[in-house]
Amino acid sequence: MSKHIETHFAVTQLHARYASAVDANDWDAWVDCFIDDCVYRIQPRENFERGFPLATLSFESKGMLRDRAYGIKETLFHDPYYQRHIVGAPLIQSVTDECIKCEANYVVIRTKLSELSTVYNAGRYIDEIVHTEAGLKLKSRQCIYDSEMIPNSIIYPI
Amino acid sequence: MVQTFDVRLCNETHGDYAMNAIETAAAVKLSAKESSLNWYENGTSRIPFQVYTDAQLHQRELEAFFYKSHWCYIGLEAEIPNVGDFKRTAVGERSVVMSRDADGKVNVFENVCAHRGMQFCRERHGNRKEFVCPYHQWSYTLKGDLQGVPFRRGVKQDGKVNGGMPADFKTEDNGLNKLRVATRGGVVFATFDHAMESFEDFVGETVLAYFDRMFDGRTLKILGYNRQRIPGNWKLMQENIKDPYHPGLLHTWFVTFGLWRADNKSELKMDKHFRHAAMISTRGNAQAANEVSKVSSFKETMKLHDARFLDIVPEAWWNGPTAVMTTLFPSVILQQQVNSVSTRHIQPRGNGEFDFVWTHFGYEDDTPEMTERRLRQSNLFGPAGFVSADDGEVIELSQKGFEQKPSHRALAELGGRDVGDTDHMVTETLIRGMYAYWRKVMNE
């Protein structure tokens, strides 16, 4: 039992660290939540369930995540906004020596300057998490979102 | 980030098109007397903000452009490959359903029950033998014909027939509102206007050539959808893709990583009404596939951490150009940006907002590597794309500017005040052309 609690606690901490990074606009910390050979996808639930491969963003390496971080910082014009992630309790589906598979619901609230806070994106994370010397890291994170319409654009990672 | 354009291109004249421009200017002037809007020098180089903010003008636009005299985008045949497959979508602000009937034909009908007007089709896609409105179980064939009306002949009770529809009720008079359908190269268009010209005449020879280049008869393979709601007037998206001024300036990612270069060969072409257009460009070094995949950056120091975003492999069907962006007025944009191809469907929601639906696809003969490549490059486009997320942002903020000052106007004078095809990108001529057409049709 204590091992389960330990795993649960460690996963929750990774989720919290991730949320803290993306809510603080700390894109280097976001990149650091992943191992080098990683997958990060933001995909509409429609595509996911119908077996269409297209994602809103689909990255296959830490390099691609770094390129996104650069894009956010240097090239993508956007109206400034805060985002706030509320992540539900992880549902741990399998634990092996190599990999923890789990899911967690999330809601992202967006607040534009001088505006009210609104629900921006709602969905679930489907994660594969691995042990590294620096603690747990994401090997794969898929953000499968219910939100049928993206309120204009997605700039920051979910 | 500012780049230098090749100014020699700007100075070339275009005799063929000068005539067109003059004709249109004259046509606009004729109808402009009644315009309630203030057009600078009675042209279209300055666009009154009111065309984006006025709710009544918007209603008239829906009637004039989306519900009459125009073929509107519905979808791709590959979305409904089998008998009974359907997809719900929209023409302007009206919900419609596209279905494939038993003969394999594509039908489009309005999503409004002939009985009590309920929007009966709620699923966005699926497969059906028939369509049934849940309210009173009126049922329709895959062609939209009424086939069943419960209690049509009444209900027998104690030897007496109670109720029933009047004797002169005919199912054939009470089908769904059917649209006229045109398919070409696997793309489906429809119109409420049964009297209008053919799809081919509507698009016109010049732009049709670019349509056929992308939809050359190969079966398409759907890769998936992206949907975004943009708080801006729908025309701004047409204008965005008729505006080659902004890509090198707003989309600095393009420039930073060498996709947009001053030495790109470019052309802008329109149909004879100036409503549709193609922006055609060819990268300077497109011939050398190896060089292209090792994109040398514009800023020499900037390199992608993962160059697979720009693993560009030229395809035979491009026939030269590396990017062709086609605007079919009013409802759709056809995108070929290197290996990424998509349709972008404009669905207005009042004057200040529209839904923008991206359908990315590939071709039946794509290798798995090509499919992967198209998907990787799709990271550049869509609501989060490296070079298109910011289009939605600037449209939203433009609309905000219009709303606060509706009596003002926007300028579209780069490259002059007239309208005509060009062999360079340093012009807003396509926007002026679109409004020349808009003024004629709207009589404004």
XYZ file of C-alpha atoms in Angstrom:
602
model
C 0.000 0.000 0.000
C 2.715 2.459 0.958
C 4.340 1.982 -2.441
C 1.043 2.940 -4.102
C 0.795 6.019 -1.960
C 4.343 6.925 -2.829
C 3.640 6.596 -6.567
C 0.426 8.553 -6.249
C 2.194 11.292 -4.320
C 5.083 11.475 -6.814
C 2.700 11.688 -9.794
C 0.654 14.378 -8.087
C 3.818 16.354 -7.464
C 4.833 16.076 -11.126
C 1.385 17.273 -12.178
C 1.614 20.166 -9.751
C 5.110 21.068 -10.928
C 3.925 21.025 -14.542
C 0.895 23.207 -13.770
C 3.061 25.603 -11.840
C 5.499 25.892 -14.775
C 2.880 26.576 -17.452
C 0.918 28.964 -15.202
C 4.090 30.909 -14.387
C 5.094 31.212 -18.072
C 8.281 29.368 -17.199
C 8.747 27.626 -20.527
C 12.159 26.209 -19.648
C 10.627 24.539 -16.608
C 7.840 23.245 -18.860
C 10.387 21.693 -21.222
C 12.182 20.216 -18.237
C 9.126 18.241 -17.212
C 9.871 15.951 -20.194
C 12.627 13.497 -21.079
C 14.526 14.059 -24.363
C 12.677 11.429 -26.348
C 9.180 12.609 -25.592
C 5.750 13.229 -27.039
C 3.526 16.224 -26.357
C 0.184 16.626 -28.054
C -2.833 18.887 -27.744
C -5.605 17.135 -29.610
C -9.347 17.670 -29.988
C -11.343 14.827 -28.476
C -13.102 14.485 -31.836
C -9.886 13.542 -33.650
C -8.730 11.307 -30.804
C -11.953 9.320 -30.705
C -12.417 9.094 -34.467
C -8.857 7.913 -34.973
C -7.746 10.995 -36.928
C -4.051 11.650 -36.339
C -4.210 15.455 -36.581
C -3.483 17.339 -33.379
C -3.664 21.057 -32.662
C -0.019 20.763 -31.676
C 2.039 17.602 -31.936
C 5.640 17.451 -30.799
C 7.882 14.408 -30.892
C 11.050 15.528 -29.164
C 12.286 17.835 -26.472
C 13.808 19.863 -29.315
C 10.332 20.559 -30.676
C 9.229 21.703 -27.218
C 12.208 24.045 -27.109
C 11.224 25.385 -30.527
C 7.731 26.082 -29.216
C 9.174 27.844 -26.177
C 11.223 29.980 -28.539
C 8.144 30.698 -30.661
C 6.164 31.826 -27.624
C 8.963 34.053 -26.412
C 10.161 35.480 -29.708
C 7.913 35.048 -32.731
C 4.228 34.473 -31.886
C 2.275 37.669 -31.500
C -0.617 37.277 -29.051
C -2.827 39.210 -26.720
C -1.273 38.785 -23.273
C -3.049 36.403 -20.906
C -2.653 34.427 -17.717
C -3.587 30.804 -17.558
C -4.455 28.775 -14.483
C -4.556 24.992 -14.494
C -6.763 22.991 -12.161
C -5.714 19.348 -12.372
C -7.827 16.564 -10.894
C -6.617 13.543 -8.984
C -4.573 11.218 -11.212
C -6.101 7.894 -12.105
C -3.120 5.563 -12.098
C -3.695 2.811 -14.600
C -0.525 0.796 -14.535
C 2.842 0.894 -12.826
C 5.879 -1.012 -14.052
C 9.570 -0.446 -13.387
C 9.777 1.433 -16.675
C 6.637 3.458 -16.816
C 3.639 4.813 -14.939
C 0.527 5.230 -17.057
C -2.109 7.564 -15.729
C -4.790 10.086 -16.616
C -6.040 13.247 -14.985
C -8.792 15.728 -15.793
C -7.868 19.350 -16.224
C -9.466 22.728 -16.663
C -7.550 25.762 -17.845
C -8.883 29.179 -16.968
C -7.731 32.096 -19.080
C -7.611 35.658 -17.860
C -6.903 38.408 -20.330
C -5.814 41.780 -19.029
C -8.808 43.940 -18.027
C -11.144 40.982 -18.655
C -13.052 38.367 -16.683
C -11.628 34.888 -16.156
C -13.160 32.285 -18.477
C -12.898 28.557 -19.003
C -10.392 28.236 -21.827
C -9.830 24.539 -22.311
C -11.174 21.424 -20.593
C -9.985 17.890 -21.074
C -7.832 15.121 -19.746
C -4.159 14.382 -19.708
C -3.071 10.938 -20.804
C 0.424 10.503 -19.429
C 3.335 8.128 -19.547
C 5.761 8.950 -16.773
C 9.248 7.582 -16.237
C 11.791 7.617 -13.413
C 14.939 9.631 -14.009
C 17.791 10.731 -11.781
C 16.042 14.056 -11.479
C 12.777 12.463 -10.372
C 9.670 11.631 -12.387
C 9.417 13.071 -15.878
C 6.946 12.888 -18.721
C 7.726 10.562 -21.578
C 4.399 11.384 -23.133
C 1.615 13.838 -22.374
C -1.476 14.019 -24.528
C -3.950 16.776 -23.728
C -7.234 15.515 -25.155
C -9.663 18.391 -24.945
C -13.458 18.431 -24.942
C -13.674 22.130 -25.746
C -15.325 22.147 -29.148
C -14.140 25.609 -30.027
C -10.783 27.068 -29.225
C -11.413 30.623 -28.070
C -9.415 32.115 -30.927
C -5.991 30.636 -30.312
C -3.741 28.534 -28.128
C -0.331 30.056 -27.605
C 0.955 28.585 -24.343
C 1.169 24.865 -23.654
C -1.810 23.342 -21.855
C 11.435 42.318 -38.145
C 11.498 44.048 -41.513
C 12.717 42.527 -44.717
C 13.677 44.129 -47.989
C 11.540 43.339 -50.961
C 12.846 43.315 -54.474
C 11.654 46.711 -55.646
C 12.256 46.029 -59.324
C 9.189 43.816 -59.326
C 6.983 46.623 -58.063
C 7.679 48.855 -60.999
C 6.535 46.513 -63.707
C 3.255 47.379 -65.341
C 0.525 45.009 -66.295
C -1.290 46.095 -69.415
C -3.727 43.192 -69.415
C -5.013 43.926 -66.008
C -5.130 47.687 -66.166
C -8.224 47.330 -68.337
C -9.929 45.112 -65.791
C -9.169 47.554 -63.048
C -10.646 50.448 -64.974
C -13.790 48.525 -65.788
C -14.344 47.595 -62.182
C -13.704 51.068 -60.905
C -16.335 52.340 -63.337
C -18.796 49.686 -62.305
C -18.304 50.564 -58.675
C -18.819 54.226 -59.329
C -22.120 53.577 -61.065
C -23.649 51.863 -58.093
C -21.969 53.964 -55.471
C -24.433 56.815 -55.577
C -26.721 55.036 -53.191
C -24.011 53.864 -50.814
C -24.690 54.652 -47.194
C -20.970 54.250 -46.570
C -18.174 56.692 -47.049
C -15.780 55.307 -49.691
C -12.689 57.400 -50.315
C -12.701 58.684 -53.894
C -15.503 56.247 -54.484
C -12.969 53.396 -54.632
C -12.099 50.567 -52.276
C -8.677 51.538 -51.017
C -10.171 52.756 -47.737
C -12.645 50.440 -46.092
C -15.242 51.912 -43.725
C -15.134 50.157 -40.326
C -18.919 49.940 -40.574
C -18.661 46.997 -42.972
C -17.349 45.042 -39.993
C -19.533 46.470 -37.239
C -22.999 46.936 -38.741
C -25.383 44.087 -37.857
C -27.833 45.002 -40.634
C -25.149 44.997 -43.287
C -24.182 41.589 -41.968
C -27.713 40.260 -42.489
C -27.634 41.567 -46.045
C -24.249 39.947 -46.630
C -25.591 36.583 -45.494
C -28.444 36.875 -48.011
C -26.300 38.198 -50.831
C -23.182 36.057 -50.439
C -23.993 32.933 -48.464
C -27.628 32.242 -49.409
C -27.686 33.449 -53.011
C -25.490 33.468 -56.131
C -22.484 31.799 -54.478
C -21.324 28.222 -54.129
C -20.443 27.652 -50.478
C -18.042 25.076 -49.115
C -19.626 22.014 -47.515
C -16.824 19.495 -47.101
C -14.825 16.738 -48.712
C -16.312 13.616 -50.232
C -13.771 11.620 -48.239
C -15.625 12.669 -45.085
C -18.638 10.634 -46.187
C -17.182 7.724 -48.160
C -20.011 5.212 -47.585
C -23.736 5.099 -48.288
C -25.552 6.612 -45.314
C -22.555 8.604 -44.093
C -23.382 12.153 -43.151
C -21.761 15.299 -41.854
C -23.460 18.306 -40.298
C -21.993 21.682 -41.179
C -23.110 25.217 -42.020
C -23.707 27.508 -44.957
C -23.390 30.996 -43.566
C -25.375 30.796 -40.336
C -27.703 28.028 -41.539
C -27.144 24.459 -40.384
C -27.053 21.910 -43.216
C -26.403 18.194 -43.560
C -24.377 16.517 -46.281
C -25.228 12.849 -46.849
C -24.383 10.094 -49.299
C -27.430 8.313 -50.666
C -27.905 4.741 -51.908
C -26.849 5.782 -55.418
C -23.571 7.075 -54.018
C -24.612 10.655 -54.723
C -23.876 13.532 -52.365
C -26.892 15.471 -51.088
C -27.054 18.603 -48.985
C -30.213 19.711 -47.205
C -31.104 22.220 -44.563
C -31.165 20.956 -40.992
C -34.716 22.140 -40.308
C -37.571 19.650 -40.027
C -40.343 20.299 -42.562
C -42.927 19.837 -39.822
C -42.180 22.081 -36.845
C -38.832 23.443 -37.890
C -36.687 21.605 -35.393
C -32.955 21.374 -36.078
C -33.246 17.609 -36.026
C -29.688 16.477 -36.771
C -27.553 16.901 -33.677
C -24.647 14.523 -34.289
C -21.902 16.094 -36.346
C -21.171 12.956 -38.314
C -22.294 9.358 -38.506
C -24.106 6.811 -40.622
C -27.873 6.522 -41.017
C -30.392 4.638 -43.105
C -32.711 7.626 -42.816
C -33.032 10.862 -40.880
C -35.742 11.014 -38.258
C -36.808 14.126 -36.409
C -37.227 13.017 -32.796
C -40.078 15.445 -32.078
C -42.854 13.722 -34.104
C -40.845 11.038 -35.881
C -41.081 12.539 -39.333
C -38.575 10.596 -41.357
C -36.555 11.562 -44.397
C -34.518 9.634 -46.931
C -30.795 10.210 -47.388
C -31.775 12.540 -50.237
C -33.878 14.666 -47.887
C -37.272 13.477 -49.179
C -40.060 13.054 -46.659
C -40.977 9.385 -46.388
C -42.901 8.890 -43.193
C -45.441 10.943 -41.236
C -46.866 9.187 -38.173
C -50.675 9.161 -38.050
C -50.822 10.601 -41.520
C -54.043 8.637 -42.196
C -55.319 9.155 -38.677
C -55.978 6.646 -35.930
C -58.890 4.208 -36.038
C -60.911 4.061 -32.860
C -64.366 2.555 -32.427
C -64.816 2.279 -36.183
C -63.997 5.954 -36.699
C -60.821 7.557 -38.063
C -59.557 10.304 -35.822
C -57.264 13.030 -37.071
C -54.753 12.457 -39.824
C -53.299 14.907 -42.277
C -55.597 16.655 -44.752
C -56.395 14.606 -47.857
C -54.338 16.922 -50.050
C -51.169 16.546 -47.933
C -48.370 15.293 -50.153
C -45.089 13.962 -48.836
C -43.352 15.150 -52.004
C -44.277 18.744 -51.133
C -42.879 18.460 -47.638
C -39.325 17.295 -47.971
C -36.331 19.035 -46.438
C -35.017 22.170 -48.089
C -32.527 20.748 -50.577
C -29.515 22.675 -51.742
C -28.033 22.363 -55.172
C -24.790 20.399 -54.956
C -21.583 20.570 -56.973
C -18.627 18.270 -56.494
C -15.246 18.660 -58.102
C -12.036 16.824 -57.318
C -13.580 15.383 -54.155
C -14.727 18.740 -52.754
C -18.397 19.447 -52.122
C -20.025 22.843 -52.568
C -23.699 23.736 -52.306
C -26.044 26.648 -52.791
C -29.601 27.494 -51.798
C -29.829 29.246 -55.164
C -31.005 26.717 -57.722
C -30.762 29.183 -60.592
C -27.112 30.081 -60.294
C -24.215 29.452 -62.656
C -22.133 26.268 -62.540
C -19.419 25.873 -59.908
C -16.784 26.088 -62.652
C -18.162 29.379 -63.985
C -18.481 30.668 -60.444
C -14.813 30.050 -59.701
C -13.618 31.138 -63.135
C -10.855 29.723 -65.284
C -7.915 31.413 -63.577
C -8.614 30.336 -60.015
C -10.082 26.993 -61.079
C -6.632 26.011 -62.356
C -5.294 26.353 -58.800
C -8.306 24.500 -57.397
C -7.670 21.625 -59.801
C -3.975 21.600 -58.975
C -4.770 20.717 -55.362
C -7.836 18.551 -56.060
C -6.629 16.634 -59.090
C -8.937 13.637 -58.712
C -6.879 11.623 -56.264
C -8.959 10.346 -53.351
C -8.333 12.447 -50.289
C -7.450 11.057 -46.887
C -8.834 13.005 -43.913
C -6.190 13.700 -41.250
C -8.471 15.551 -38.844
C -10.017 18.821 -37.727
C -9.232 21.945 -35.776
C -11.985 24.349 -34.743
C -11.608 27.852 -33.463
C -14.022 30.700 -32.752
C -12.570 34.045 -33.738
C -14.151 37.198 -32.326
C -13.943 39.235 -35.513
C -15.910 39.853 -38.692
C -15.780 36.905 -41.109
C -14.471 39.031 -43.996
C -11.282 39.680 -42.042
C -10.265 36.074 -42.605
C -10.771 36.391 -46.348
C -8.748 39.597 -46.204
C -6.029 37.943 -44.155
C -5.455 35.449 -46.956
C -5.660 38.193 -49.571
C -2.973 40.146 -47.755
C 0.586 39.189 -48.624
C 1.833 42.318 -46.808
C 1.628 40.756 -43.339
C 3.211 37.267 -43.458
C 6.817 38.428 -43.400
C 6.024 41.039 -40.759
C 3.519 39.423 -38.373
C 4.663 35.833 -38.745
C 8.261 36.330 -37.770
C 8.579 32.570 -37.346
C 8.280 32.295 -41.139
C 11.116 34.728 -41.562
C 13.243 33.471 -38.696
C 13.329 29.969 -40.077
C 13.609 30.882 -43.721
C 10.164 29.916 -45.008
C 9.396 33.455 -46.152
C 12.134 35.050 -48.135
C 12.565 38.224 -50.073
C 13.651 36.191 -53.093
C 10.426 34.209 -53.260
C 8.872 34.385 -56.703
C 5.272 35.478 -56.309
C 2.080 36.096 -58.196
C -1.380 37.282 -57.238
C -4.256 36.263 -59.483
C -7.981 36.916 -59.344
C -11.148 35.794 -61.092
C -12.759 38.364 -63.374
C -15.044 39.602 -60.562
C -12.084 39.994 -58.147
C -13.912 37.912 -55.533
C -11.666 34.842 -55.581
C -7.898 34.920 -55.581
C -4.764 32.845 -55.481
C -1.536 33.937 -53.803
C 1.143 31.886 -55.446
C 4.707 31.779 -54.251
C 7.773 29.752 -54.961
C 10.685 29.515 -52.602
C 13.944 30.605 -54.106
C 15.661 27.280 -53.535
C 12.736 24.925 -53.909
C 14.425 22.755 -56.505
C 17.096 21.444 -54.182
C 15.278 19.088 -51.855
C 18.345 18.447 -49.758
C 18.995 22.069 -49.172
C 15.365 22.670 -48.387
C 15.288 20.068 -45.674
C 18.326 21.603 -44.051
C 16.691 24.984 -44.001
C 19.287 27.624 -43.570
C 17.825 30.268 -41.391
C 17.141 33.857 -42.264
C 18.846 35.011 -39.120
C 21.936 32.901 -39.557
C 22.185 32.136 -35.865
C 18.679 30.740 -35.485
C 18.280 27.054 -36.055
C 15.349 24.876 -35.157
C 16.128 22.426 -32.372
C 14.150 19.902 -34.376
C 14.302 20.551 -38.121
C 11.531 18.048 -38.831
C 9.001 20.905 -38.610
C 10.410 21.972 -41.971
C 11.273 18.657 -43.543
C 9.926 19.837 -46.877
C 9.859 17.450 -49.815
C 8.632 18.880 -53.134
C 5.733 17.012 -54.721
C 5.113 16.523 -58.442
C 1.595 18.002 -58.326
C 2.914 21.361 -57.055
C 4.096 21.959 -60.566
C 6.421 24.635 -59.261
C 4.862 26.822 -56.578
C 5.694 25.859 -52.983
C 2.710 27.680 -51.523
C -0.648 28.557 -53.021
C -3.299 30.119 -50.826
C -6.643 30.275 -52.583
C -9.601 32.292 -51.317
C -13.002 31.235 -52.639
C -15.451 33.938 -51.698
C -17.208 33.880 -49.329
C -16.843 30.592 -47.513
C -13.489 28.866 -47.802
C -9.726 29.094 -48.002
C -7.715 26.358 -49.652
C -4.257 25.991 -48.203
C -1.170 24.488 -49.732
C 1.845 25.549 -47.720
C 4.666 23.248 -48.730
C 3.519 19.743 -47.698
C 0.623 20.885 -45.535
C -2.769 20.977 -47.231
C -6.109 21.915 -45.709
C -9.452 23.567 -46.248
C -10.449 26.355 -43.882
C -14.183 26.876 -43.635
C -15.616 30.252 -42.606
C -18.901 30.062 -40.661
C -20.104 33.519 -39.571
C -21.915 34.091 -36.276
C -23.191 37.640 -36.421
C -21.050 40.516 -37.617
C -18.490 40.240 -34.841
C -17.580 36.557 -34.738
C -17.048 33.477 -36.872
C -16.128 29.853 -36.512
C -13.127 28.698 -38.483
C -12.918 24.989 -39.192
C -9.732 23.451 -40.537
C -9.819 20.090 -42.300
C -6.337 18.751 -42.890
C -5.963 15.998 -45.423
C -3.539 14.042 -47.553
C -3.829 11.951 -50.696
C -4.483 8.245 -51.156
C -1.041 7.687 -52.668
C 0.854 9.336 -49.801
C 3.560 7.187 -48.273
C 3.471 6.835 -44.474
C 6.466 9.217 -44.428
C 4.527 11.824 -46.414
C 1.546 11.538 -44.052
C 3.887 12.034 -41.104
C 5.453 15.023 -42.848
C 2.068 16.642 -43.511
C 1.164 16.146 -39.856
C 4.444 17.618 -38.607
C 4.088 20.640 -40.829
C 0.514 21.098 -39.616
C 2.114 22.402 -36.405
C 2.698 25.599 -38.342
C -1.023 26.080 -39.028
C -4.314 26.012 -37.179
C -5.431 27.736 -33.963
C -2.087 27.100 -32.265
C 0.113 27.118 -35.358
C 3.498 28.798 -35.350
C 2.393 31.003 -38.257
C -1.368 31.213 -37.941
C -2.294 31.483 -34.269
C -1.377 35.139 -34.548
C -3.767 35.687 -37.495
C -6.714 35.046 -35.194
C -5.199 37.360 -32.610
C -4.809 40.312 -34.984
C -8.319 39.769 -36.373
C -9.762 39.923 -32.841
C -7.861 43.088 -32.047
C -8.762 44.716 -35.382
C -12.442 44.092 -34.640
C -11.965 45.765 -31.240
C -10.513 48.794 -33.001
C -13.453 48.943 -35.445
C -16.034 48.660 -32.668
C -14.651 51.600 -30.749
C -14.614 53.899 -33.773
C -17.129 52.716 -36.393
C -17.064 55.965 -38.333
C -13.385 55.500 -39.200
C -11.850 53.463 -42.042
C -9.025 51.008 -42.725
C -6.379 51.672 -45.364
C -5.519 49.191 -48.082
C -3.325 51.314 -50.339
C -0.127 49.319 -50.548
C 0.630 48.979 -54.241
C -1.776 51.762 -55.217
C -5.531 52.284 -55.242
C -6.577 50.196 -58.221
C -7.152 46.502 -58.662
C -5.261 44.032 -60.805
C -3.144 40.891 -60.815
C 0.511 41.333 -59.919
C 3.770 39.413 -60.040
C 4.812 40.489 -56.575
C 3.483 40.516 -53.033
C 3.992 44.153 -52.108
C 0.356 45.063 -52.557
C -3.094 44.999 -51.013
C -4.741 44.757 -54.405
C -6.660 41.569 -53.565
C -8.400 43.291 -50.659
C -9.330 46.217 -52.874
C -10.586 43.711 -55.432
C -12.733 41.906 -52.901
C -14.364 45.175 -51.867
C -14.915 46.213 -55.464
C -16.941 43.030 -55.790
C -18.585 43.533 -52.397
C -19.723 47.036 -53.360
C -21.218 45.832 -56.636
C -23.188 43.020 -55.036
C -24.217 44.964 -51.935
C -24.952 48.076 -53.965
C -23.027 50.067 -51.382
